[in-house]
Short mmCIF file of C-alpha atoms in Angstrom, two decimals:
data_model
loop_
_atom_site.label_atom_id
_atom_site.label_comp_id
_atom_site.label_asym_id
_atom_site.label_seq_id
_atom_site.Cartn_x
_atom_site.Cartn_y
_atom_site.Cartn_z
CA UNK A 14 113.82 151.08 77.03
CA UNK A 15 114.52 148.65 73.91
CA UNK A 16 117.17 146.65 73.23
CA UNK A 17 119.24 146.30 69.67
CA UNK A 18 122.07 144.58 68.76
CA UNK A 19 125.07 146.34 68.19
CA UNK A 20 126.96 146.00 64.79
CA UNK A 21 129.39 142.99 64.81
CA UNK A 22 131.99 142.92 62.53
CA UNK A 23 132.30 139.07 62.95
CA UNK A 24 128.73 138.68 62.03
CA UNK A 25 129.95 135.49 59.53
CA UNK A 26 131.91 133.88 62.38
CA UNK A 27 128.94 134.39 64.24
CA UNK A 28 126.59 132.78 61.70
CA UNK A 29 128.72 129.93 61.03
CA UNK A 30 129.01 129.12 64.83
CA UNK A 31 125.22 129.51 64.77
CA UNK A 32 125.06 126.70 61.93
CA UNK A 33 127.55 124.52 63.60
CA UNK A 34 125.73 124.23 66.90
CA UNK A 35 122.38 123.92 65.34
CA UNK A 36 123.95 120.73 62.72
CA UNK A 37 125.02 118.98 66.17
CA UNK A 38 121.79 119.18 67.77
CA UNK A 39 119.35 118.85 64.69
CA UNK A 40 117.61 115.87 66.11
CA UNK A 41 116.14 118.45 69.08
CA UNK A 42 114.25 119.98 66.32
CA UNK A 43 114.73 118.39 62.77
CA UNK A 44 110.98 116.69 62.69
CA UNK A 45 107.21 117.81 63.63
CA UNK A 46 106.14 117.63 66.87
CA UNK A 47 103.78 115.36 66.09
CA UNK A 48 106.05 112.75 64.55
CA UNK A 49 107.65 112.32 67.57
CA UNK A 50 107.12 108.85 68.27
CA UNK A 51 106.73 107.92 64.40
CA UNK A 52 110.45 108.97 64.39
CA UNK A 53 111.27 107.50 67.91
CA UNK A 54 112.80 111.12 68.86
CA UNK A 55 112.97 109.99 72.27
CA UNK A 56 115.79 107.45 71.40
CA UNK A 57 117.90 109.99 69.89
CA UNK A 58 118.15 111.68 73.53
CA UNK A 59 120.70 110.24 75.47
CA UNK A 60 119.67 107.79 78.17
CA UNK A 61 121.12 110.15 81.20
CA UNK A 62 119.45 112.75 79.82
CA UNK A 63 116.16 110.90 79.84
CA UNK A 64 117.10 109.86 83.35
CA UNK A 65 117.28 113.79 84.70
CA UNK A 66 114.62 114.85 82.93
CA UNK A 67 112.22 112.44 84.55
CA UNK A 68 113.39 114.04 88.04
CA UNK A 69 113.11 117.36 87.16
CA UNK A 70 110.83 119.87 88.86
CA UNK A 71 108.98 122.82 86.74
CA UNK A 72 111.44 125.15 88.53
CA UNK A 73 114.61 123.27 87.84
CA UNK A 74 112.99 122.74 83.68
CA UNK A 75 112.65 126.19 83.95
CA UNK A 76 116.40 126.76 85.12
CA UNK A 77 117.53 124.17 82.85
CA UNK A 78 116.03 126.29 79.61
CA UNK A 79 117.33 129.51 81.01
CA UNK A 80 120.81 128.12 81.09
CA UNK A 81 121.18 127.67 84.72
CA UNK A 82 124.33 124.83 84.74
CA UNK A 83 123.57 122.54 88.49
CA UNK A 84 125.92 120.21 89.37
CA UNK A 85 123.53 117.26 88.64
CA UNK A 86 123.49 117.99 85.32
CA UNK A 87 124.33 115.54 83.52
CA UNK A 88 127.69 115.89 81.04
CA UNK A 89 126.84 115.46 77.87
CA UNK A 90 123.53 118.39 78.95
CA UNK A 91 126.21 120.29 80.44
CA UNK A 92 128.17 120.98 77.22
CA UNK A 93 124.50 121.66 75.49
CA UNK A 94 123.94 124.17 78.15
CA UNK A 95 127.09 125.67 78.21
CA UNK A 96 127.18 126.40 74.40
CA UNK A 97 123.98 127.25 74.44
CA UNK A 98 125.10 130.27 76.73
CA UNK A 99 127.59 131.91 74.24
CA UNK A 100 124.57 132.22 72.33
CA UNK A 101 121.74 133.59 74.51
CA UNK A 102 123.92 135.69 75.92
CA UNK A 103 123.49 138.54 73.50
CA UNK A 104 125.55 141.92 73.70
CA UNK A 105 122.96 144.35 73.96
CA UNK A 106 122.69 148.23 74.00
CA UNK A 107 119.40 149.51 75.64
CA UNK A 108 118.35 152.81 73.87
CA UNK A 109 115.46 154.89 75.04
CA UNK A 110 112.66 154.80 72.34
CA UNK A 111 110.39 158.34 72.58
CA UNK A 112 108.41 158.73 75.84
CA UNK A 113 105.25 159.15 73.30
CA UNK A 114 104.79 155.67 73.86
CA UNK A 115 102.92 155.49 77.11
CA UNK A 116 101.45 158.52 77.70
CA UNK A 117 100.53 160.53 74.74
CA UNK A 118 99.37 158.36 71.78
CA UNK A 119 95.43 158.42 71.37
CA UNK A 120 94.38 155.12 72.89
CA UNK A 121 93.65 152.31 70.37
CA UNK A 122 91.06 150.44 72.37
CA UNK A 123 88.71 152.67 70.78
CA UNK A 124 89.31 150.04 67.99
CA UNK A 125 87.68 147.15 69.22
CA UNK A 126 91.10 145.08 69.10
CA UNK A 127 93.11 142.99 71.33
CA UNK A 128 95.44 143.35 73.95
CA UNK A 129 98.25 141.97 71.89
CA UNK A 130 97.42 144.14 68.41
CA UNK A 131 97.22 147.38 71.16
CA UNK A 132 100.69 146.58 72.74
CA UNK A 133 102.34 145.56 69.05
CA UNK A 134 101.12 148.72 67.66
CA UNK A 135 101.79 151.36 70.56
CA UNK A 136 105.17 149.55 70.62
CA UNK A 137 105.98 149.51 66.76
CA UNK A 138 104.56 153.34 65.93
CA UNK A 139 107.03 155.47 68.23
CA UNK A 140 109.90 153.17 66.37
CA UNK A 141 108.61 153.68 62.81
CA UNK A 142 108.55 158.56 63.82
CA UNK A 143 111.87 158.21 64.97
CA UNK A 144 113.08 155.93 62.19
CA UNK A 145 111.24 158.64 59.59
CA UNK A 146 112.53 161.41 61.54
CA UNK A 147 116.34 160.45 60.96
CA UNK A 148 115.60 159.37 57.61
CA UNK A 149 113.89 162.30 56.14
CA UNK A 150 110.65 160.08 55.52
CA UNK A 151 107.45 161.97 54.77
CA UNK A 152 105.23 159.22 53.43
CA UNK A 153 105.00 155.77 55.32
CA UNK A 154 103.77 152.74 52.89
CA UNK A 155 102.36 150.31 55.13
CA UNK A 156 102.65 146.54 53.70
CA UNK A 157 100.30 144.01 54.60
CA UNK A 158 98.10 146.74 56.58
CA UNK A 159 95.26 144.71 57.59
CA UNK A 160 92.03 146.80 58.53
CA UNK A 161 94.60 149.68 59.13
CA UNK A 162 95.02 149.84 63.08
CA UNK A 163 98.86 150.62 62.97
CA UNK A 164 98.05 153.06 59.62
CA UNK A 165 95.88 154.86 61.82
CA UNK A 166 97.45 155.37 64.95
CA UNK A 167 100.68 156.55 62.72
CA UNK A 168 98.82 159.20 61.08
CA UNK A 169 96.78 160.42 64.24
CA UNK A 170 99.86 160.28 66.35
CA UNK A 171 102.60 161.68 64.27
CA UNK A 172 100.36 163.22 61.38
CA UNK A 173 102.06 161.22 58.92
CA UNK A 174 100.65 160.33 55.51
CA UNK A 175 100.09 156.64 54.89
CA UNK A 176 99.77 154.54 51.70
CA UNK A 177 97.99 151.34 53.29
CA UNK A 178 98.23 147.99 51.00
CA UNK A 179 96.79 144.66 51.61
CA UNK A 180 96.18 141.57 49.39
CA UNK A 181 92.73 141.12 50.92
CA UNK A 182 90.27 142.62 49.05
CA UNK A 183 87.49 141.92 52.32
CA UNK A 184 90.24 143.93 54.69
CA UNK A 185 90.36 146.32 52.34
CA UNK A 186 86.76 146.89 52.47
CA UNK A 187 87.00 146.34 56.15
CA UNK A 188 89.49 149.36 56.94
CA UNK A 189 87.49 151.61 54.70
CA UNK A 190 84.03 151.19 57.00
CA UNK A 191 86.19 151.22 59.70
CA UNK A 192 88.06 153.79 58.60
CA UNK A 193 84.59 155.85 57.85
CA UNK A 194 83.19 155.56 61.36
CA UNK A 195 85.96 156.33 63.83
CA UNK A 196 88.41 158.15 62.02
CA UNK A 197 86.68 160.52 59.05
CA UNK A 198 89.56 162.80 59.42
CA UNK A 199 92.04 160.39 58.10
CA UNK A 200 90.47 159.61 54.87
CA UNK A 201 92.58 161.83 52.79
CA UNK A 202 95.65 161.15 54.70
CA UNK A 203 95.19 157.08 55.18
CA UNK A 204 94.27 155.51 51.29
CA UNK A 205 93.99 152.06 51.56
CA UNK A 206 94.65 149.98 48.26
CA UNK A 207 94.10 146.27 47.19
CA UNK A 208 97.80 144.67 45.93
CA UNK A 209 99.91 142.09 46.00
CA UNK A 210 103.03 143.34 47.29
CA UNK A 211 106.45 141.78 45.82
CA UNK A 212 109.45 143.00 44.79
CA UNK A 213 108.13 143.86 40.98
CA UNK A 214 105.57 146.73 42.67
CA UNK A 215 107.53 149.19 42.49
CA UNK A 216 105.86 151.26 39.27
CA UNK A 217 102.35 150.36 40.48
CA UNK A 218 103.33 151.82 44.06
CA UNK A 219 105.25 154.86 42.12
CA UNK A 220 102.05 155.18 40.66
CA UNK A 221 99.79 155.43 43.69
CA UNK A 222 102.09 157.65 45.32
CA UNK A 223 101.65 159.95 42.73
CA UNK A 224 97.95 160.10 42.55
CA UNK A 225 97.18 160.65 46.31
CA UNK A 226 100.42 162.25 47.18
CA UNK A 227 101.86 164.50 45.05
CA UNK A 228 104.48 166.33 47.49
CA UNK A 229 106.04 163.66 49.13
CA UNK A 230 109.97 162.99 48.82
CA UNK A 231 111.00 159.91 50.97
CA UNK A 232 109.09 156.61 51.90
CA UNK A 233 109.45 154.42 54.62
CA UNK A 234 108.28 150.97 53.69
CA UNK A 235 106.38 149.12 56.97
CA UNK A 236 105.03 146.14 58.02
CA UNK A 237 104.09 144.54 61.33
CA UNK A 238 103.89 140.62 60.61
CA UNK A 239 105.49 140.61 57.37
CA UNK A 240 104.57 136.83 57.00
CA UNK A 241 106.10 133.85 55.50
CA UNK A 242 107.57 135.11 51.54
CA UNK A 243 106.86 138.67 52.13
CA UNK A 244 108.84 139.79 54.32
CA UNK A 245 111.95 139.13 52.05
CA UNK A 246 109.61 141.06 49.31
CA UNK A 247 109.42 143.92 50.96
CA UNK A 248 113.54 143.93 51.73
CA UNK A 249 113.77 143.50 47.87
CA UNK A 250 111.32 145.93 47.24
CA UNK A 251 113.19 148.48 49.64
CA UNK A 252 116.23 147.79 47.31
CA UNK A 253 113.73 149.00 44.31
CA UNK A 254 111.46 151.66 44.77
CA UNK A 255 113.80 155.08 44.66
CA UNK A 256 111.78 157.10 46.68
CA UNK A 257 112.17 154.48 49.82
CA UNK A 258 114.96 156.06 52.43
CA UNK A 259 114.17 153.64 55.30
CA UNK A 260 112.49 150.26 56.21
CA UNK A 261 110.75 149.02 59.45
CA UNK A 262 109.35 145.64 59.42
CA UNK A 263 108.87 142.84 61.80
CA UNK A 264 109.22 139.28 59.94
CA UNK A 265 106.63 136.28 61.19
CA UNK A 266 105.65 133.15 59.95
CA UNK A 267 109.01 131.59 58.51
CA UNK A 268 107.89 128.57 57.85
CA UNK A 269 105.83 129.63 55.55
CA UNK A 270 108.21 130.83 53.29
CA UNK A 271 107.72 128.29 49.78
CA UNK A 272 110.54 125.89 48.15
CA UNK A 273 112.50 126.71 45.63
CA UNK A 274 113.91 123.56 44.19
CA UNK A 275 114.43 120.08 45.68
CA UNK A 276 117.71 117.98 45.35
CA UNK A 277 116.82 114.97 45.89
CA UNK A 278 115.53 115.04 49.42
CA UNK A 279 116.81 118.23 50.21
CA UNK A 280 114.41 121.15 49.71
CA UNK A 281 115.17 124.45 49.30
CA UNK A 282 113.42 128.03 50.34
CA UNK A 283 113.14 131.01 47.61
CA UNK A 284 114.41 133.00 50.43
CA UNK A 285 116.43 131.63 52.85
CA UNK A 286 119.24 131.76 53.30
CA UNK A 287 119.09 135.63 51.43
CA UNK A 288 122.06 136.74 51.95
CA UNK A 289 124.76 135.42 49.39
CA UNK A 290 127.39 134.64 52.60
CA UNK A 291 124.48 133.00 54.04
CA UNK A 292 124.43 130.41 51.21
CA UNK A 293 128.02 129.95 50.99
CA UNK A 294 127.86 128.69 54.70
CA UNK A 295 124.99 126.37 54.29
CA UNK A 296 126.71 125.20 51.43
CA UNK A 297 130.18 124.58 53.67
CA UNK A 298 127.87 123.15 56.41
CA UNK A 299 125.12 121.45 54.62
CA UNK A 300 122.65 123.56 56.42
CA UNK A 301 120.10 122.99 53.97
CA UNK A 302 119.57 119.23 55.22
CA UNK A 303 119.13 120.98 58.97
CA UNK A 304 117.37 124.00 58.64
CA UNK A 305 114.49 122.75 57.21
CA UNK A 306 110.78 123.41 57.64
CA UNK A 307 110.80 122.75 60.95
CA UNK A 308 113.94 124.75 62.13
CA UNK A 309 111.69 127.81 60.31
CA UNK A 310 108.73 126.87 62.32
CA UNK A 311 110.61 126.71 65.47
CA UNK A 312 111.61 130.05 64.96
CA UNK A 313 108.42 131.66 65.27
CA UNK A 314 107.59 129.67 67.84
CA UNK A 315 107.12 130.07 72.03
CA UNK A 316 110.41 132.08 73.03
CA UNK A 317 111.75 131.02 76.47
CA UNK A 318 110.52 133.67 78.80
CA UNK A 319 107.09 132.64 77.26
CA UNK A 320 107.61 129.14 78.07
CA UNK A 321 109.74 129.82 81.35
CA UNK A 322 106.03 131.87 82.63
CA UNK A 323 104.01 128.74 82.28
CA UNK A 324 102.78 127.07 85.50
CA UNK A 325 102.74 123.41 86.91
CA UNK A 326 99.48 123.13 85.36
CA UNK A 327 99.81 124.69 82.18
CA UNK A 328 103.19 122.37 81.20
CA UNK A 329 101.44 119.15 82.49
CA UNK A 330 98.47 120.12 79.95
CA UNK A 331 100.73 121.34 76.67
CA UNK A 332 102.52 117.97 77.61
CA UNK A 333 99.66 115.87 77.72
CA UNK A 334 98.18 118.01 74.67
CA UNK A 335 101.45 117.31 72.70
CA UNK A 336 101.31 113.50 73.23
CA UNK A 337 97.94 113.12 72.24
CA UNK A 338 98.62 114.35 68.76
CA UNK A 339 101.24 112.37 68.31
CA UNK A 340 99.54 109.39 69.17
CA UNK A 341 96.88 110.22 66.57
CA UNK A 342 99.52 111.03 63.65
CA UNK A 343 101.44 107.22 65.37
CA UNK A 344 98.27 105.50 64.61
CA UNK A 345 97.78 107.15 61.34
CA UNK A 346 101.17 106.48 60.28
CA UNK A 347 100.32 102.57 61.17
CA UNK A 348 96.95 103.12 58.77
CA UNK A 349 99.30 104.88 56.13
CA UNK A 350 96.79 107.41 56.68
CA UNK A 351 97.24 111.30 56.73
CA UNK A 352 96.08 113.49 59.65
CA UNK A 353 93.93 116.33 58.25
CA UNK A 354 92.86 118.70 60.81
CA UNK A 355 88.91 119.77 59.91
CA UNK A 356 89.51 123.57 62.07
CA UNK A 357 91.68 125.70 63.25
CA UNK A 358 92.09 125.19 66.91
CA UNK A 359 90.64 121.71 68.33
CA UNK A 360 89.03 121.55 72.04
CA UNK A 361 90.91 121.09 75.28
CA UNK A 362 89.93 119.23 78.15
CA UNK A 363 89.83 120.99 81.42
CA UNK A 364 90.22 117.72 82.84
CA UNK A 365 93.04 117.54 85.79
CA UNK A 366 93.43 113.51 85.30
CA UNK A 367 95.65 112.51 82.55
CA UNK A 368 93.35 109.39 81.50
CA UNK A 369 90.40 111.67 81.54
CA UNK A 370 91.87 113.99 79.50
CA UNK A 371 92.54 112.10 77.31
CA UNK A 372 88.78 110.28 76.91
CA UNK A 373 87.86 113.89 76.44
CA UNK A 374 90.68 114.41 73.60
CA UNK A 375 89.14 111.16 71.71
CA UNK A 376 85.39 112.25 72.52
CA UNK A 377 85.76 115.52 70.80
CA UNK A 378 88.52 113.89 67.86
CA UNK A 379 85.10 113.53 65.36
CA UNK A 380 84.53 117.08 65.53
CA UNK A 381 88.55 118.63 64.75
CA UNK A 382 90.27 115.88 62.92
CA UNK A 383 89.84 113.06 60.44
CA UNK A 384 92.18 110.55 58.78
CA UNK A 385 92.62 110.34 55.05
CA UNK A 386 94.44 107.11 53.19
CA UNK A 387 97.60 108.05 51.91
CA UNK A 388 97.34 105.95 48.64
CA UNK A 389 93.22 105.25 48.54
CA UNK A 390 92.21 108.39 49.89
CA UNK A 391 89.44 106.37 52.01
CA UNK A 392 88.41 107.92 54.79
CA UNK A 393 89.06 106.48 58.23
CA UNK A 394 86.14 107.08 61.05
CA UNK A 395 88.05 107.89 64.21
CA UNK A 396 85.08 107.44 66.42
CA UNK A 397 85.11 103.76 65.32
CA UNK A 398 85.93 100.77 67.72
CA UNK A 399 89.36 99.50 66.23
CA UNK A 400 90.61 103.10 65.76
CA UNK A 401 89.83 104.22 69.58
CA UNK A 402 91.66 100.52 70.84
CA UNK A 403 94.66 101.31 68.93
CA UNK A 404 94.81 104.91 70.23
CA UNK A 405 94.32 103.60 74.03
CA UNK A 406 96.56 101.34 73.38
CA UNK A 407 99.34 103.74 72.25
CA UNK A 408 98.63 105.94 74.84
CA UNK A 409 99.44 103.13 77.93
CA UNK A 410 102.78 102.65 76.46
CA UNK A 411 103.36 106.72 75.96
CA UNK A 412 101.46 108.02 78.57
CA UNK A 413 104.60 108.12 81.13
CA UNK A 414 106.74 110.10 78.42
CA UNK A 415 104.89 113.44 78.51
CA UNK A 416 107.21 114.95 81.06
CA UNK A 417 110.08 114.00 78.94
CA UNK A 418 107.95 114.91 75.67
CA UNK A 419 107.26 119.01 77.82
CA UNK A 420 111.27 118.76 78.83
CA UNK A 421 111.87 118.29 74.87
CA UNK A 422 109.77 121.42 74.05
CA UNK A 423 111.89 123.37 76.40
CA UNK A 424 114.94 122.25 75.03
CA UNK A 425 113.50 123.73 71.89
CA UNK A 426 112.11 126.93 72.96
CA UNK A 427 115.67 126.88 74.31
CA UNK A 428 117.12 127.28 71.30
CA UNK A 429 113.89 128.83 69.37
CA UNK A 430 116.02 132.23 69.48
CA UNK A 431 119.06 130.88 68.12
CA UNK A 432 116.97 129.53 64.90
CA UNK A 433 115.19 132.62 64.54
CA UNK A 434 118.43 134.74 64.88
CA UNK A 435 120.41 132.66 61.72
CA UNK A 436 117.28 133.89 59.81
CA UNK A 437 117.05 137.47 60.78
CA UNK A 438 120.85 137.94 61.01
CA UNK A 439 121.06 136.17 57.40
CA UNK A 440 118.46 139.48 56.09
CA UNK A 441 120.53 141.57 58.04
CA UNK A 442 123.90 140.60 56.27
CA UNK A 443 121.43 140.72 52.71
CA UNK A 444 121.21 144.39 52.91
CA UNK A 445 124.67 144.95 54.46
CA UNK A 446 126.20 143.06 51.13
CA UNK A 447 123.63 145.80 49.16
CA UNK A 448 125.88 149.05 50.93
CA UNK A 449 123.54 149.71 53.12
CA UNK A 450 123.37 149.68 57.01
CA UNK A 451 121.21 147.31 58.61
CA UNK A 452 120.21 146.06 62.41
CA UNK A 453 117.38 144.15 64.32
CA UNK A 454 115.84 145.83 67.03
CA UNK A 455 113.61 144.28 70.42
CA UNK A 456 109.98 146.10 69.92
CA UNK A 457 107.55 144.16 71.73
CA UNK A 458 107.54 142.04 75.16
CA UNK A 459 108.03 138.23 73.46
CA UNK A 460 105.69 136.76 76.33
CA UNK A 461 103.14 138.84 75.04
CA UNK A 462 104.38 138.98 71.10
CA UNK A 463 106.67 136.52 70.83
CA UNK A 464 108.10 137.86 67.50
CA UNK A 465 109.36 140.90 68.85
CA UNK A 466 112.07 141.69 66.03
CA UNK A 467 111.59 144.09 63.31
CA UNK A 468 114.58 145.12 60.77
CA UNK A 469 115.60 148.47 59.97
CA UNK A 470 117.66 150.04 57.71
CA UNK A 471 117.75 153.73 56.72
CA UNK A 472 119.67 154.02 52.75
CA UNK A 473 121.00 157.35 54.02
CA UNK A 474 123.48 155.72 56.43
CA UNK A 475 125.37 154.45 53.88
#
């Protein structure tokens, strides 16, 4: 069973009551993470709240993010909680997706790939046939298609024909070999092509459809993380390209959608809000000073049944993981330094005591981070002596706020749906104001893919 939302007529009442909760709390999510003590978040909490929070058992945090209203609550949390509810509490319809899903698709761990990427793609390709099958679709364009797992599976599965682009040039080569050793029989059926997919592809799509497949009619345009910018692309490009009857994609990444303009302070996204009612009600609510950069990134961020499943353990070491980089960007701020992270994921400490853990956060600090003068652009050694006194020092006066710091994060993953529904809803209402039908469907289990969305739209429902 999935779950979609059903067609609202009041889908502008509902986005401006969307906008008018998230301008009243803004200072739950308006900054990074890691500025929370530069910008003294903690103040902006109210002191009762502070107070309940410290008391709070993982149970009861968990309660308190799923809504659950206890009579210690205190007031000014209960009216958070209580219109957080109209919100969360979504009016569903469950629909029965085809019963290929379990049982009869050829097993992808053949691939090589991981758990997530097998239940994403054996979630997303039963969607996609019965999407083409209402729609008339013969040909499936799959945007951003990677090294061509989901291409695959859609053509061995449902025999459909699939025109496979990705920017990479390496992935491109990548799903060819790939493509070569385990699935020969797809090689006239699944072309893969290097482009840069925007809205202005259109002809040089036309054109590829053309040369490898002459006979085909309708297109349904894909894609499975449709990241940052191209995601709204693609909905453009839907809006384009003639022979496209239907569009499946699930968005990710929305903070990494780029600026438009700035006024003054205030920046601007190329593509949100899309939708032109959108921009008429952050224009009536100023919702470009809220939903920033970092109401996009809390949208793709930990849902709440993700953060609800984590244990005692778990939240005391995000907590303590949290705090520590804010203490480094605290002391960097002090420096007037920037934090510049040197890879991708930095060590973790295994280490159940807090003051240990954090010795092992500063011991391995050399290796994943470095700090870089804002003005001078001198590099600051953060193995030396002054820089490791000022970071112990920080972290005796902020070591007892990590609960409170964990209790914040669920407040956010809280409301992480809400922010990630003004976006999606915002597309949705973009292709309604183009005559055409349009609705977000639930593919994918959130605690194991937390951006379990996609958007669909079919041009022959109009």
């Amino acid at each position: 069973m999935h779950q979609i939302h059903s067609d609202d007529p009041d889908d502008r009442d509902f986005l401006e009551k969307l906008l008018v909760f998230l301008k009243k709390y803004q200072w739950l999510y308006k900054f990074r993470n890691v500025d929370i003590f530069v910008k003294n978040v903690l103040l902006n909490c109210p002191a009762e709240w502070l107070v309940y929070f410290k008391s709070l058992t993982v149970g009861e945090l968990h309660d308190l993010v799923n809504c659950v209203l206890k009579d210690s609550i205190p007031l000014d949390l209960k009216v958070f909680i209580t219109e957080l509810q109209q919100f969360t509490t979504n009016k569903l319809i469950e629909v029965n997706t085809s019963s290929f899903i379990t049982e009869n698709l050829v097993s992808p761990r053949s691939f090589g790939i991981n758990p997530k990427k097998i239940h994403e793609i054996t979630k997303l390709a039963p969607v996609i046939n019965e999407v083409c099958l209402e729609s008339g679709c013969d040909l499936i364009i799959d945007v951003g298609s990677g090294v061509g797992y989901l291409s695959h599976l859609l053509c061995i599965n449902f025999g459909y024909p699939v025109l496979a682009l990705e920017a990479s040039k390496k992935l491109v080569e990548t799903a060819r070999t790939i493509q070569e050793k385990q699935h020969p029989d797809c090689k006239f059926r699944v072309i893969f092509s290097e482009m840069f997919v925007d809205q202005s592809s259109a002809n040089a799509i036309e054109n590829l459809i053309q040369k490898h497949f002459n006979q085909t009619q309708k297109v349904c345009l894909i894609g499975l993380h449709a990241c940052g910018d191209l995601s709204v692309e693609i909905l453009k490009l839907f809006l384009k390209l003639c022979r496209a009857q239907a569009i499946v994609i699930m968005p990710c990444c929305y903070h990494r959608m780029s600026f438009a303009s700035e006024e003054g302070l205030i920046k601007r996204f190329k593509g949100f809000p899309l939708s032109r009612e959108g921009d008429l009600l952050f224009q009536k609510h100023d919702g470009f000073s809220f939903a920033n950069q970092q109401f996009l990134r809390l949208a793709c961020q930990r849902t709440v049944k993700s953060f609800t499943k984590m244990t005692k353990e778990e939240h005391k070491r995000h907590a303590e993981q949290c705090v520590h980089r804010a203490l480094l960007e605290l002391v960097a701020s002090s420096e007037n330094c920037a934090v510049q992270r040197l890879k991708r994921k930095s060590g973790k400490s295994n280490a159940t005591d807090s003051d240990k853990g954090f010795e092992d956060y500063l011991n391995n600090l050399g290796n994943t981070h470095e700090l870089v003068g804002e003005t001078t652009g001198k590099r600051i050694n953060v193995t030396d002596e002054a820089f490791l006194l000022k970071m112990h020092e920080k972290w005796n006066v902020h070591k007892n706020d990590c609960w409170h710091v964990e209790v914040l994060m669920g407040l956010q993953a809280a409301i992480q749906g809400i922010c990630e529904n003004v976006i999606l809803l915002d597309r949705v209402t973009f292709l309604k104001e183009k005559g055409l039908h349009c609705y977000k469907r639930k593919i994918t289990n959130d605690s194991v893919s937390p951006r379990c969305w996609a958007l669909i739209s079919k041009k022959n429902d109009v």
